[in-house]
Structures are given as C-alpha cells and as structure tokens.
C-alpha cells in the first residue's frame, strides 16, 4: 500500500461529476452489484474491465473497501492511498473521497461494505475501549487474507437464497465481517471506537466545506441526518434564507473570486462551480453583481 500527496440531472447547477452520497447512490452505477442493502448499510461488489475515475463520494457510513484485482487510488483531502490486491481500507463517515480504478489490462474487482452507526456500536458494545487524546485518522489500512476473501465470496449466494428478512441477515453479516477483521488486527476496534465517538459534522461546517461540490439540497439533508423539511426549517432559522438561495449566492461569490484572479475564463469558472448552462450562469451572475462575468473579470483584473 502506497501513500502520496493528493492532487489538487438536468439541474443547471449540478455538474456531471457532482458528488455522490453513498451508499445509496452507488447502486445504479456500471459494474456495481448490490448484494444487500438497508438504509446506510450495504454490501456491494464492483467489477470493471477498463480504468475509471469515479465521481467524488461522500459517505454517511463507515466504509470498507477490499481490492481483489487491479489498483484503487483513493484521494482524500491531503493525501492519496494506492490499494493493491489483498489490501483494504476502512474510511470514516462524513469523508469526501475521489478514486481512480485501474484495471491494468485485466479487470478491476472490489467489495464495498458500508456499516451504519448502529451496527458499529453493536459490534463495540461490551468491549473495554476508551477515547484517546488527539485526532483519529480518517482511515485505517490492512492486509486481507484468503479466509476473509472466502467469507466475502459466500455473501452473494447467501442473500440470493434468503426467503425473508434480508435486513436482519445484512446486520449479522456486517457484524461477522467486523469480527473477522478485528480477529486479525485488534487495532480495528479501537479505530472504530474513536470514529463513532467523533463529534459529527455540524450544519455550518457541512455547508461551508461542500457548497461547491454539486450536491443538491436533498443531498445536504441526507448528509446532515435530517429530513428534507427539518433541514430546510433549521437552515432558514440559522441563515435567514433557503438552502438553495444560500448555495447559489456562495457559488456566485466563489465565481467572482475566480474571475478576479484572472486565471480562468468564464466557461471554466462556470463548469468548475457546477453551472453546466453557461447562459444560466451569466444571467445569475449579472443579477448578483450588476455585471456580466466577462465584464466583472475585465474590471477586477
């Protein structure tokens, strides 16, 4: 496993590579087999026959990636991690990642397991663990042995043969997966304990850090753990405006900053911030600043 420094709908403001909230938005992607899912818990298998750069992903759950074939380059905020066959990584919730899936002339194959908070807390219950001082890493890497891969390979047939209550079996299999991993590396339980007791992202942080990532208001509600109506109500109380108007204003302010820097043209700025319809972007910008983007760029550079 190698680590290095990372490289930097018809909704006219949602770009094609907009951030996806997972696991729920992964099921329809090419090469993905949903073995089992229930809310924020899921077991997925993915197979590709060509390289692919994934859209940015924002996970509501602790996620386990197990690479079977090929290489997965996982980009985090400050670093990049290369996963090779028989290598795996646990990643914390509320974490933004971008991955390159490299088939190296053959196939790329991986398992993805998503553990909701209730499942992780059930696994941790009764264990004598304590919070450690300092920050916990966003991820935990490990080697995977043949026994665990054999366990994963049985999951599809197990769920295919079920007659009822797949949600209960999913919980049991995710707990079993955690037991397997912790049997090989007792540090996993400690990492999970630190991760679930980390203070959840607050609404202001969630919005300020991610407004330009192509997420919809519905996505933000999902990520915040609130219903859409509750999210909109709390947002209006905190910000004095609707989420959609706030996001649009922040994007336009960011666009003005980019234009003043003089390094990007109008089209590039619009696409960077998720405005696929350039005319729509120009109209909104003029309404906000009284000038077209081109006029603003000329005046401020």
PDB file of C-alpha atoms in Angstrom:
ATOM      1  CA  UNK A   1       0.000   0.000   0.000  1.00  0.00           C
ATOM      2  CA  UNK A   2       1.475   3.308  -1.095  1.00  0.00           C
ATOM      3  CA  UNK A   3       0.650   6.785   0.159  1.00  0.00           C
ATOM      4  CA  UNK A   4       1.390  10.100  -1.501  1.00  0.00           C
ATOM      5  CA  UNK A   5       0.246  13.701  -1.510  1.00  0.00           C
ATOM      6  CA  UNK A   6      -3.039  14.133  -3.374  1.00  0.00           C
ATOM      7  CA  UNK A   7      -3.546  16.244  -6.478  1.00  0.00           C
ATOM      8  CA  UNK A   8      -5.387  19.115  -6.076  1.00  0.00           C
ATOM      9  CA  UNK A   9     -29.719  15.868 -13.541  1.00  0.00           C
ATOM     10  CA  UNK A  10     -30.914  18.482 -15.517  1.00  0.00           C
ATOM     11  CA  UNK A  11     -30.423  20.875 -12.700  1.00  0.00           C
ATOM     12  CA  UNK A  12     -28.256  23.505 -14.473  1.00  0.00           C
ATOM     13  CA  UNK A  13     -26.098  23.825 -11.368  1.00  0.00           C
ATOM     14  CA  UNK A  14     -25.403  20.097 -10.915  1.00  0.00           C
ATOM     15  CA  UNK A  15     -22.391  19.021 -12.922  1.00  0.00           C
ATOM     16  CA  UNK A  16     -21.906  15.548 -14.331  1.00  0.00           C
ATOM     17  CA  UNK A  17     -19.148  14.701 -11.860  1.00  0.00           C
ATOM     18  CA  UNK A  18     -21.118  16.050  -8.902  1.00  0.00           C
ATOM     19  CA  UNK A  19     -20.506  14.454  -5.534  1.00  0.00           C
ATOM     20  CA  UNK A  20     -22.495  11.296  -4.825  1.00  0.00           C
ATOM     21  CA  UNK A  21     -23.863  10.436  -1.395  1.00  0.00           C
ATOM     22  CA  UNK A  22     -23.095   6.776  -0.716  1.00  0.00           C
ATOM     23  CA  UNK A  23     -24.008   4.005  -0.376  1.00  0.00           C
ATOM     24  CA  UNK A  24     -27.467   4.899  -1.696  1.00  0.00           C
ATOM     25  CA  UNK A  25     -26.383   6.498  -4.974  1.00  0.00           C
ATOM     26  CA  UNK A  26     -23.931   3.751  -5.958  1.00  0.00           C
ATOM     27  CA  UNK A  27     -26.449   1.055  -6.830  1.00  0.00           C
ATOM     28  CA  UNK A  28     -27.159   2.193 -10.402  1.00  0.00           C
ATOM     29  CA  UNK A  29     -23.522   2.693 -11.445  1.00  0.00           C
ATOM     30  CA  UNK A  30     -21.935   0.465 -14.120  1.00  0.00           C
ATOM     31  CA  UNK A  31     -20.383  -2.726 -12.814  1.00  0.00           C
ATOM     32  CA  UNK A  32     -21.976  -2.486  -9.362  1.00  0.00           C
ATOM     33  CA  UNK A  33     -23.828  -5.469  -7.894  1.00  0.00           C
ATOM     34  CA  UNK A  34     -25.842  -4.655  -4.780  1.00  0.00           C
ATOM     35  CA  UNK A  35     -25.602  -7.871  -2.777  1.00  0.00           C
ATOM     36  CA  UNK A  36     -27.640  -6.430   0.108  1.00  0.00           C
ATOM     37  CA  UNK A  37     -28.636  -3.002   1.381  1.00  0.00           C
ATOM     38  CA  UNK A  38     -30.717  -1.396   4.090  1.00  0.00           C
ATOM     39  CA  UNK A  39     -30.534   2.351   4.705  1.00  0.00           C
ATOM     40  CA  UNK A  40     -26.902   3.325   5.303  1.00  0.00           C
ATOM     41  CA  UNK A  41     -25.710  -0.300   5.464  1.00  0.00           C
ATOM     42  CA  UNK A  42     -24.807  -2.197   2.309  1.00  0.00           C
ATOM     43  CA  UNK A  43     -22.638  -4.892   0.754  1.00  0.00           C
ATOM     44  CA  UNK A  44     -21.626  -4.202  -2.853  1.00  0.00           C
ATOM     45  CA  UNK A  45     -19.428  -5.920  -5.417  1.00  0.00           C
ATOM     46  CA  UNK A  46     -17.916  -3.955  -8.304  1.00  0.00           C
ATOM     47  CA  UNK A  47     -16.215  -5.264 -11.439  1.00  0.00           C
ATOM     48  CA  UNK A  48     -14.847  -3.227 -14.357  1.00  0.00           C
ATOM     49  CA  UNK A  49     -12.919  -4.139 -17.494  1.00  0.00           C
ATOM     50  CA  UNK A  50     -11.469  -0.665 -18.090  1.00  0.00           C
ATOM     51  CA  UNK A  51      -9.964   2.144 -15.978  1.00  0.00           C
ATOM     52  CA  UNK A  52     -12.419   4.572 -14.423  1.00  0.00           C
ATOM     53  CA  UNK A  53     -12.196   7.798 -12.457  1.00  0.00           C
ATOM     54  CA  UNK A  54     -15.123   7.844 -10.045  1.00  0.00           C
ATOM     55  CA  UNK A  55     -17.157  10.889  -9.127  1.00  0.00           C
ATOM     56  CA  UNK A  56     -16.389  12.363  -5.697  1.00  0.00           C
ATOM     57  CA  UNK A  57     -18.076  10.316  -2.975  1.00  0.00           C
ATOM     58  CA  UNK A  58     -19.393  11.470   0.401  1.00  0.00           C
ATOM     59  CA  UNK A  59     -20.175   8.560   2.719  1.00  0.00           C
ATOM     60  CA  UNK A  60     -22.716   8.671   5.533  1.00  0.00           C
ATOM     61  CA  UNK A  61     -21.332   5.391   6.891  1.00  0.00           C
ATOM     62  CA  UNK A  62     -18.019   3.863   7.843  1.00  0.00           C
ATOM     63  CA  UNK A  63     -16.931   2.085   4.654  1.00  0.00           C
ATOM     64  CA  UNK A  64     -14.633  -0.869   3.966  1.00  0.00           C
ATOM     65  CA  UNK A  65     -13.007  -1.244   0.542  1.00  0.00           C
ATOM     66  CA  UNK A  66     -11.390  -4.599  -0.299  1.00  0.00           C
ATOM     67  CA  UNK A  67      -9.470  -4.769  -3.587  1.00  0.00           C
ATOM     68  CA  UNK A  68      -9.413  -8.160  -5.321  1.00  0.00           C
ATOM     69  CA  UNK A  69      -7.868  -7.222  -8.654  1.00  0.00           C
ATOM     70  CA  UNK A  70      -6.349  -4.065 -10.132  1.00  0.00           C
ATOM     71  CA  UNK A  71      -5.398  -0.903  -8.227  1.00  0.00           C
ATOM     72  CA  UNK A  72      -7.618   1.635  -6.485  1.00  0.00           C
ATOM     73  CA  UNK A  73      -6.180   5.110  -5.959  1.00  0.00           C
ATOM     74  CA  UNK A  74      -8.134   6.764  -3.131  1.00  0.00           C
ATOM     75  CA  UNK A  75      -7.801  10.538  -2.936  1.00  0.00           C
ATOM     76  CA  UNK A  76      -8.515  12.200   0.401  1.00  0.00           C
ATOM     77  CA  UNK A  77      -8.199  15.885   1.270  1.00  0.00           C
ATOM     78  CA  UNK A  78      -4.456  15.866   1.972  1.00  0.00           C
ATOM     79  CA  UNK A  79      -3.164  12.547   0.657  1.00  0.00           C
ATOM     80  CA  UNK A  80      -3.667   9.697  -1.778  1.00  0.00           C
ATOM     81  CA  UNK A  81      -3.547   5.979  -0.996  1.00  0.00           C
ATOM     82  CA  UNK A  82      -2.943   3.200  -3.551  1.00  0.00           C
ATOM     83  CA  UNK A  83      -4.687  -0.092  -2.749  1.00  0.00           C
ATOM     84  CA  UNK A  84      -3.443  -3.259  -4.445  1.00  0.00           C
ATOM     85  CA  UNK A  85      -4.991  -6.759  -4.446  1.00  0.00           C
ATOM     86  CA  UNK A  86      -5.466  -8.209  -0.944  1.00  0.00           C
ATOM     87  CA  UNK A  87      -5.320  -4.730   0.565  1.00  0.00           C
ATOM     88  CA  UNK A  88      -8.209  -2.955   2.250  1.00  0.00           C
ATOM     89  CA  UNK A  89      -9.055   0.331   3.900  1.00  0.00           C
ATOM     90  CA  UNK A  90     -11.670   1.420   6.415  1.00  0.00           C
ATOM     91  CA  UNK A  91     -12.761   5.026   5.935  1.00  0.00           C
ATOM     92  CA  UNK A  92     -14.670   7.174   8.392  1.00  0.00           C
ATOM     93  CA  UNK A  93     -18.097   8.679   7.853  1.00  0.00           C
ATOM     94  CA  UNK A  94     -18.624  12.245   6.577  1.00  0.00           C
ATOM     95  CA  UNK A  95     -15.488  11.821   4.444  1.00  0.00           C
ATOM     96  CA  UNK A  96     -15.035  13.065   0.886  1.00  0.00           C
ATOM     97  CA  UNK A  97     -13.044  10.772  -1.427  1.00  0.00           C
ATOM     98  CA  UNK A  98     -12.205  10.513  -5.120  1.00  0.00           C
ATOM     99  CA  UNK A  99     -10.961   7.215  -6.551  1.00  0.00           C
ATOM    100  CA  UNK A 100      -9.222   6.057  -9.721  1.00  0.00           C
ATOM    101  CA  UNK A 101      -9.955   2.407 -10.529  1.00  0.00           C
ATOM    102  CA  UNK A 102      -7.145   0.898 -12.611  1.00  0.00           C
ATOM    103  CA  UNK A 103      -7.637  -2.457 -14.324  1.00  0.00           C
ATOM    104  CA  UNK A 104      -4.020  -2.868 -15.525  1.00  0.00           C
ATOM    105  CA  UNK A 105      -5.015  -4.695 -18.715  1.00  0.00           C
ATOM    106  CA  UNK A 106      -7.432  -7.037 -16.961  1.00  0.00           C
ATOM    107  CA  UNK A 107     -10.300  -6.484 -14.570  1.00  0.00           C
ATOM    108  CA  UNK A 108     -10.751  -4.279 -11.570  1.00  0.00           C
ATOM    109  CA  UNK A 109     -12.707  -6.005  -8.792  1.00  0.00           C
ATOM    110  CA  UNK A 110     -13.578  -4.872  -5.274  1.00  0.00           C
ATOM    111  CA  UNK A 111     -16.005  -5.370  -2.408  1.00  0.00           C
ATOM    112  CA  UNK A 112     -17.533  -2.370  -0.640  1.00  0.00           C
ATOM    113  CA  UNK A 113     -19.094  -2.794   2.793  1.00  0.00           C
ATOM    114  CA  UNK A 114     -20.934   0.073   4.482  1.00  0.00           C
ATOM    115  CA  UNK A 115     -21.575  -0.080   8.236  1.00  0.00           C
ATOM    116  CA  UNK A 116     -24.236   2.199   9.706  1.00  0.00           C
ATOM    117  CA  UNK A 117     -23.587   3.619  13.169  1.00  0.00           C
ATOM    118  CA  UNK A 118     -25.968   1.204  14.891  1.00  0.00           C
ATOM    119  CA  UNK A 119     -24.097  -1.824  13.537  1.00  0.00           C
ATOM    120  CA  UNK A 120     -20.716  -0.435  14.589  1.00  0.00           C
ATOM    121  CA  UNK A 121     -21.979   0.412  18.074  1.00  0.00           C
ATOM    122  CA  UNK A 122     -23.419  -3.094  18.426  1.00  0.00           C
ATOM    123  CA  UNK A 123     -20.033  -4.552  17.481  1.00  0.00           C
ATOM    124  CA  UNK A 124     -18.274  -2.321  20.032  1.00  0.00           C
ATOM    125  CA  UNK A 125     -20.727  -2.951  22.881  1.00  0.00           C
ATOM    126  CA  UNK A 126     -19.177  -4.833  25.799  1.00  0.00           C
ATOM    127  CA  UNK A 127     -15.606  -4.144  24.696  1.00  0.00           C
ATOM    128  CA  UNK A 128     -13.354  -2.223  27.052  1.00  0.00           C
ATOM    129  CA  UNK A 129     -12.257   0.695  24.938  1.00  0.00           C
ATOM    130  CA  UNK A 130     -11.583   4.324  25.730  1.00  0.00           C
ATOM    131  CA  UNK A 131     -11.206   7.556  23.821  1.00  0.00           C
ATOM    132  CA  UNK A 132      -7.630   8.525  23.057  1.00  0.00           C
ATOM    133  CA  UNK A 133      -6.240  12.041  23.094  1.00  0.00           C
ATOM    134  CA  UNK A 134      -5.516  13.682  19.776  1.00  0.00           C
ATOM    135  CA  UNK A 135      -7.136  13.297  16.388  1.00  0.00           C
ATOM    136  CA  UNK A 136      -8.078   9.932  14.926  1.00  0.00           C
ATOM    137  CA  UNK A 137      -7.005   9.174  11.365  1.00  0.00           C
ATOM    138  CA  UNK A 138      -9.772   9.298   8.767  1.00  0.00           C
ATOM    139  CA  UNK A 139      -8.752   5.857   7.555  1.00  0.00           C
ATOM    140  CA  UNK A 140      -7.302   2.521   8.705  1.00  0.00           C
ATOM    141  CA  UNK A 141      -5.479   0.235   6.268  1.00  0.00           C
ATOM    142  CA  UNK A 142      -4.892  -3.505   6.488  1.00  0.00           C
ATOM    143  CA  UNK A 143      -3.885  -6.637   4.607  1.00  0.00           C
ATOM    144  CA  UNK A 144      -6.625  -9.157   3.816  1.00  0.00           C
ATOM    145  CA  UNK A 145      -6.091 -12.920   3.972  1.00  0.00           C
ATOM    146  CA  UNK A 146      -7.668 -15.718   1.952  1.00  0.00           C
ATOM    147  CA  UNK A 147     -10.038 -16.715   4.764  1.00  0.00           C
ATOM    148  CA  UNK A 148     -11.709 -13.297   4.776  1.00  0.00           C
ATOM    149  CA  UNK A 149     -11.944 -13.270   0.978  1.00  0.00           C
ATOM    150  CA  UNK A 150     -13.613 -16.688   1.141  1.00  0.00           C
ATOM    151  CA  UNK A 151     -16.129 -15.218   3.593  1.00  0.00           C
ATOM    152  CA  UNK A 152     -16.860 -12.340   1.209  1.00  0.00           C
ATOM    153  CA  UNK A 153     -17.279 -14.705  -1.739  1.00  0.00           C
ATOM    154  CA  UNK A 154     -20.156 -16.520   0.009  1.00  0.00           C
ATOM    155  CA  UNK A 155     -22.239 -13.388   0.598  1.00  0.00           C
ATOM    156  CA  UNK A 156     -23.965 -13.189  -2.788  1.00  0.00           C
ATOM    157  CA  UNK A 157     -25.244 -16.775  -2.635  1.00  0.00           C
ATOM    158  CA  UNK A 158     -26.301 -16.309   0.998  1.00  0.00           C
ATOM    159  CA  UNK A 159     -28.542 -13.356   0.192  1.00  0.00           C
ATOM    160  CA  UNK A 160     -29.795 -14.912  -3.057  1.00  0.00           C
ATOM    161  CA  UNK A 161     -31.094 -17.899  -1.074  1.00  0.00           C
ATOM    162  CA  UNK A 162     -32.962 -15.861   1.556  1.00  0.00           C
ATOM    163  CA  UNK A 163     -36.746 -16.078   1.656  1.00  0.00           C
ATOM    164  CA  UNK A 164     -37.359 -13.245   4.118  1.00  0.00           C
ATOM    165  CA  UNK A 165     -35.765 -10.623   6.389  1.00  0.00           C
ATOM    166  CA  UNK A 166     -32.604  -9.728   4.411  1.00  0.00           C
ATOM    167  CA  UNK A 167     -32.090  -6.681   6.675  1.00  0.00           C
ATOM    168  CA  UNK A 168     -31.508  -8.929   9.680  1.00  0.00           C
ATOM    169  CA  UNK A 169     -29.047 -11.090   7.730  1.00  0.00           C
ATOM    170  CA  UNK A 170     -27.242  -7.968   6.489  1.00  0.00           C
ATOM    171  CA  UNK A 171     -26.702  -6.789  10.060  1.00  0.00           C
ATOM    172  CA  UNK A 172     -25.375 -10.217  11.068  1.00  0.00           C
ATOM    173  CA  UNK A 173     -23.002 -10.441   8.099  1.00  0.00           C
ATOM    174  CA  UNK A 174     -21.641  -6.944   8.686  1.00  0.00           C
ATOM    175  CA  UNK A 175     -21.042  -7.811  12.337  1.00  0.00           C
ATOM    176  CA  UNK A 176     -19.335 -11.017  11.224  1.00  0.00           C
ATOM    177  CA  UNK A 177     -17.118  -9.037   8.850  1.00  0.00           C
ATOM    178  CA  UNK A 178     -16.033  -6.753  11.704  1.00  0.00           C
ATOM    179  CA  UNK A 179     -15.283  -9.780  13.886  1.00  0.00           C
ATOM    180  CA  UNK A 180     -13.123 -11.255  11.125  1.00  0.00           C
ATOM    181  CA  UNK A 181     -11.187  -8.026  10.706  1.00  0.00           C
ATOM    182  CA  UNK A 182     -10.718  -7.442  14.421  1.00  0.00           C
ATOM    183  CA  UNK A 183      -9.520 -11.020  14.891  1.00  0.00           C
ATOM    184  CA  UNK A 184      -6.661 -10.261  12.502  1.00  0.00           C
ATOM    185  CA  UNK A 185      -5.961  -6.755  13.839  1.00  0.00           C
ATOM    186  CA  UNK A 186      -7.223  -5.699  17.277  1.00  0.00           C
ATOM    187  CA  UNK A 187      -6.447  -2.080  16.437  1.00  0.00           C
ATOM    188  CA  UNK A 188      -9.555  -2.002  14.258  1.00  0.00           C
ATOM    189  CA  UNK A 189     -11.913  -1.978  17.254  1.00  0.00           C
ATOM    190  CA  UNK A 190     -10.013   0.960  18.746  1.00  0.00           C
ATOM    191  CA  UNK A 191     -10.180   2.881  15.463  1.00  0.00           C
ATOM    192  CA  UNK A 192     -13.910   2.207  15.128  1.00  0.00           C
ATOM    193  CA  UNK A 193     -14.486   3.381  18.698  1.00  0.00           C
ATOM    194  CA  UNK A 194     -12.698   6.661  18.051  1.00  0.00           C
ATOM    195  CA  UNK A 195     -14.566   7.112  14.767  1.00  0.00           C
ATOM    196  CA  UNK A 196     -18.111   6.670  16.094  1.00  0.00           C
ATOM    197  CA  UNK A 197     -17.416   8.959  19.068  1.00  0.00           C
ATOM    198  CA  UNK A 198     -16.029  11.727  16.901  1.00  0.00           C
ATOM    199  CA  UNK A 199     -18.244  14.798  17.010  1.00  0.00           C
ATOM    200  CA  UNK A 200     -20.495  14.747  13.931  1.00  0.00           C
ATOM    201  CA  UNK A 201     -20.148  17.461  11.348  1.00  0.00           C
ATOM    202  CA  UNK A 202     -22.307  20.440  12.220  1.00  0.00           C
ATOM    203  CA  UNK A 203     -24.579  22.126   9.731  1.00  0.00           C
ATOM    204  CA  UNK A 204     -22.369  25.185   9.212  1.00  0.00           C
ATOM    205  CA  UNK A 205     -19.255  23.078   8.534  1.00  0.00           C
ATOM    206  CA  UNK A 206     -21.175  20.800   6.196  1.00  0.00           C
ATOM    207  CA  UNK A 207     -22.416  23.708   4.096  1.00  0.00           C
ATOM    208  CA  UNK A 208     -19.253  25.847   4.103  1.00  0.00           C
ATOM    209  CA  UNK A 209     -16.993  22.960   3.120  1.00  0.00           C
ATOM    210  CA  UNK A 210     -19.183  21.403   0.439  1.00  0.00           C
ATOM    211  CA  UNK A 211     -21.405  24.030  -1.206  1.00  0.00           C
ATOM    212  CA  UNK A 212     -19.384  23.940  -4.446  1.00  0.00           C
ATOM    213  CA  UNK A 213     -19.351  20.144  -4.843  1.00  0.00           C
ATOM    214  CA  UNK A 214     -22.543  19.768  -6.869  1.00  0.00           C
ATOM    215  CA  UNK A 215     -24.676  18.456  -4.011  1.00  0.00           C
ATOM    216  CA  UNK A 216     -28.404  19.148  -4.080  1.00  0.00           C
ATOM    217  CA  UNK A 217     -30.426  20.399  -1.126  1.00  0.00           C
ATOM    218  CA  UNK A 218     -31.763  16.848  -0.786  1.00  0.00           C
ATOM    219  CA  UNK A 219     -28.166  15.551  -0.592  1.00  0.00           C
ATOM    220  CA  UNK A 220     -27.298  18.013   2.171  1.00  0.00           C
ATOM    221  CA  UNK A 221     -30.388  16.986   4.131  1.00  0.00           C
ATOM    222  CA  UNK A 222     -29.365  13.341   3.808  1.00  0.00           C
ATOM    223  CA  UNK A 223     -25.780  14.038   4.868  1.00  0.00           C
ATOM    224  CA  UNK A 224     -26.914  16.045   7.872  1.00  0.00           C
ATOM    225  CA  UNK A 225     -29.107  13.206   9.100  1.00  0.00           C
ATOM    226  CA  UNK A 226     -32.271  15.313   8.828  1.00  0.00           C
ATOM    227  CA  UNK A 227     -35.441  15.004   6.802  1.00  0.00           C
ATOM    228  CA  UNK A 228     -35.684  17.491   3.952  1.00  0.00           C
ATOM    229  CA  UNK A 229     -38.348  19.558   5.718  1.00  0.00           C
ATOM    230  CA  UNK A 230     -36.408  19.626   9.012  1.00  0.00           C
ATOM    231  CA  UNK A 231     -33.184  20.539   7.211  1.00  0.00           C
ATOM    232  CA  UNK A 232     -34.840  23.417   5.359  1.00  0.00           C
ATOM    233  CA  UNK A 233     -36.508  24.689   8.522  1.00  0.00           C
ATOM    234  CA  UNK A 234     -33.307  24.606  10.610  1.00  0.00           C
ATOM    235  CA  UNK A 235     -31.303  26.132   7.783  1.00  0.00           C
ATOM    236  CA  UNK A 236     -33.749  29.023   7.397  1.00  0.00           C
ATOM    237  CA  UNK A 237     -33.588  29.622  11.150  1.00  0.00           C
ATOM    238  CA  UNK A 238     -29.758  29.662  11.137  1.00  0.00           C
ATOM    239  CA  UNK A 239     -29.097  31.539   7.881  1.00  0.00           C
ATOM    240  CA  UNK A 240     -32.233  33.592   7.293  1.00  0.00           C
ATOM    241  CA  UNK A 241     -32.658  32.252   3.756  1.00  0.00           C
ATOM    242  CA  UNK A 242     -33.340  28.981   1.957  1.00  0.00           C
ATOM    243  CA  UNK A 243     -30.551  26.428   1.322  1.00  0.00           C
ATOM    244  CA  UNK A 244     -30.904  26.784  -2.465  1.00  0.00           C
ATOM    245  CA  UNK A 245     -30.512  30.567  -2.373  1.00  0.00           C
ATOM    246  CA  UNK A 246     -27.580  30.369   0.046  1.00  0.00           C
ATOM    247  CA  UNK A 247     -25.766  27.777  -2.092  1.00  0.00           C
ATOM    248  CA  UNK A 248     -26.323  29.839  -5.240  1.00  0.00           C
ATOM    249  CA  UNK A 249     -25.020  33.021  -3.598  1.00  0.00           C
ATOM    250  CA  UNK A 250     -21.918  31.233  -2.253  1.00  0.00           C
ATOM    251  CA  UNK A 251     -21.193  29.780  -5.688  1.00  0.00           C
ATOM    252  CA  UNK A 252     -21.508  33.187  -7.317  1.00  0.00           C
ATOM    253  CA  UNK A 253     -19.204  34.735  -4.712  1.00  0.00           C
ATOM    254  CA  UNK A 254     -16.676  31.965  -5.397  1.00  0.00           C
ATOM    255  CA  UNK A 255     -17.072  32.618  -9.133  1.00  0.00           C
ATOM    256  CA  UNK A 256     -16.299  36.304  -8.570  1.00  0.00           C
ATOM    257  CA  UNK A 257     -13.129  35.327  -6.700  1.00  0.00           C
ATOM    258  CA  UNK A 258     -12.017  33.056  -9.558  1.00  0.00           C
ATOM    259  CA  UNK A 259     -12.745  35.737 -12.159  1.00  0.00           C
ATOM    260  CA  UNK A 260     -10.810  38.380 -10.208  1.00  0.00           C
ATOM    261  CA  UNK A 261      -7.794  36.073 -10.107  1.00  0.00           C
ATOM    262  CA  UNK A 262      -7.792  36.172 -13.910  1.00  0.00           C
ATOM    263  CA  UNK A 263      -6.580  32.597 -14.411  1.00  0.00           C
ATOM    264  CA  UNK A 264      -9.840  31.018 -15.621  1.00  0.00           C
ATOM    265  CA  UNK A 265     -12.173  32.099 -18.399  1.00  0.00           C
ATOM    266  CA  UNK A 266     -15.920  32.460 -17.865  1.00  0.00           C
ATOM    267  CA  UNK A 267     -16.780  28.985 -19.154  1.00  0.00           C
ATOM    268  CA  UNK A 268     -14.157  27.310 -16.964  1.00  0.00           C
ATOM    269  CA  UNK A 269     -15.377  29.156 -13.876  1.00  0.00           C
ATOM    270  CA  UNK A 270     -18.975  28.164 -14.586  1.00  0.00           C
ATOM    271  CA  UNK A 271     -18.093  24.495 -15.080  1.00  0.00           C
ATOM    272  CA  UNK A 272     -15.828  24.451 -12.022  1.00  0.00           C
ATOM    273  CA  UNK A 273     -18.747  25.515  -9.839  1.00  0.00           C
ATOM    274  CA  UNK A 274     -21.308  23.209 -11.400  1.00  0.00           C
ATOM    275  CA  UNK A 275     -23.108  25.576 -13.778  1.00  0.00           C
ATOM    276  CA  UNK A 276     -23.438  23.458 -16.921  1.00  0.00           C
ATOM    277  CA  UNK A 277     -25.684  26.034 -18.619  1.00  0.00           C
ATOM    278  CA  UNK A 278     -23.389  28.995 -19.281  1.00  0.00           C
ATOM    279  CA  UNK A 279     -26.247  31.347 -20.171  1.00  0.00           C
ATOM    280  CA  UNK A 280     -27.925  30.493 -16.871  1.00  0.00           C
ATOM    281  CA  UNK A 281     -24.669  31.247 -15.035  1.00  0.00           C
ATOM    282  CA  UNK A 282     -24.215  34.590 -16.819  1.00  0.00           C
ATOM    283  CA  UNK A 283     -27.777  35.650 -16.016  1.00  0.00           C
ATOM    284  CA  UNK A 284     -27.452  34.763 -12.312  1.00  0.00           C
ATOM    285  CA  UNK A 285     -24.053  36.471 -12.078  1.00  0.00           C
ATOM    286  CA  UNK A 286     -25.401  39.678 -13.613  1.00  0.00           C
ATOM    287  CA  UNK A 287     -28.360  39.651 -11.203  1.00  0.00           C
ATOM    288  CA  UNK A 288     -25.962  39.306  -8.251  1.00  0.00           C
ATOM    289  CA  UNK A 289     -23.195  41.746  -9.252  1.00  0.00           C
ATOM    290  CA  UNK A 290     -24.734  44.032 -11.883  1.00  0.00           C
ATOM    291  CA  UNK A 291     -22.111  42.998 -14.433  1.00  0.00           C
ATOM    292  CA  UNK A 292     -21.657  40.021 -16.727  1.00  0.00           C
ATOM    293  CA  UNK A 293     -18.853  37.608 -15.718  1.00  0.00           C
ATOM    294  CA  UNK A 294     -16.704  38.870 -18.603  1.00  0.00           C
ATOM    295  CA  UNK A 295     -17.261  42.494 -17.598  1.00  0.00           C
ATOM    296  CA  UNK A 296     -16.511  41.680 -13.962  1.00  0.00           C
ATOM    297  CA  UNK A 297     -13.308  39.837 -14.913  1.00  0.00           C
ATOM    298  CA  UNK A 298     -12.128  42.762 -17.046  1.00  0.00           C
ATOM    299  CA  UNK A 299     -12.931  45.301 -14.330  1.00  0.00           C
ATOM    300  CA  UNK A 300     -11.276  43.443 -11.446  1.00  0.00           C
ATOM    301  CA  UNK A 301      -8.111  42.042 -13.052  1.00  0.00           C
TER     302      UNK A 301
END
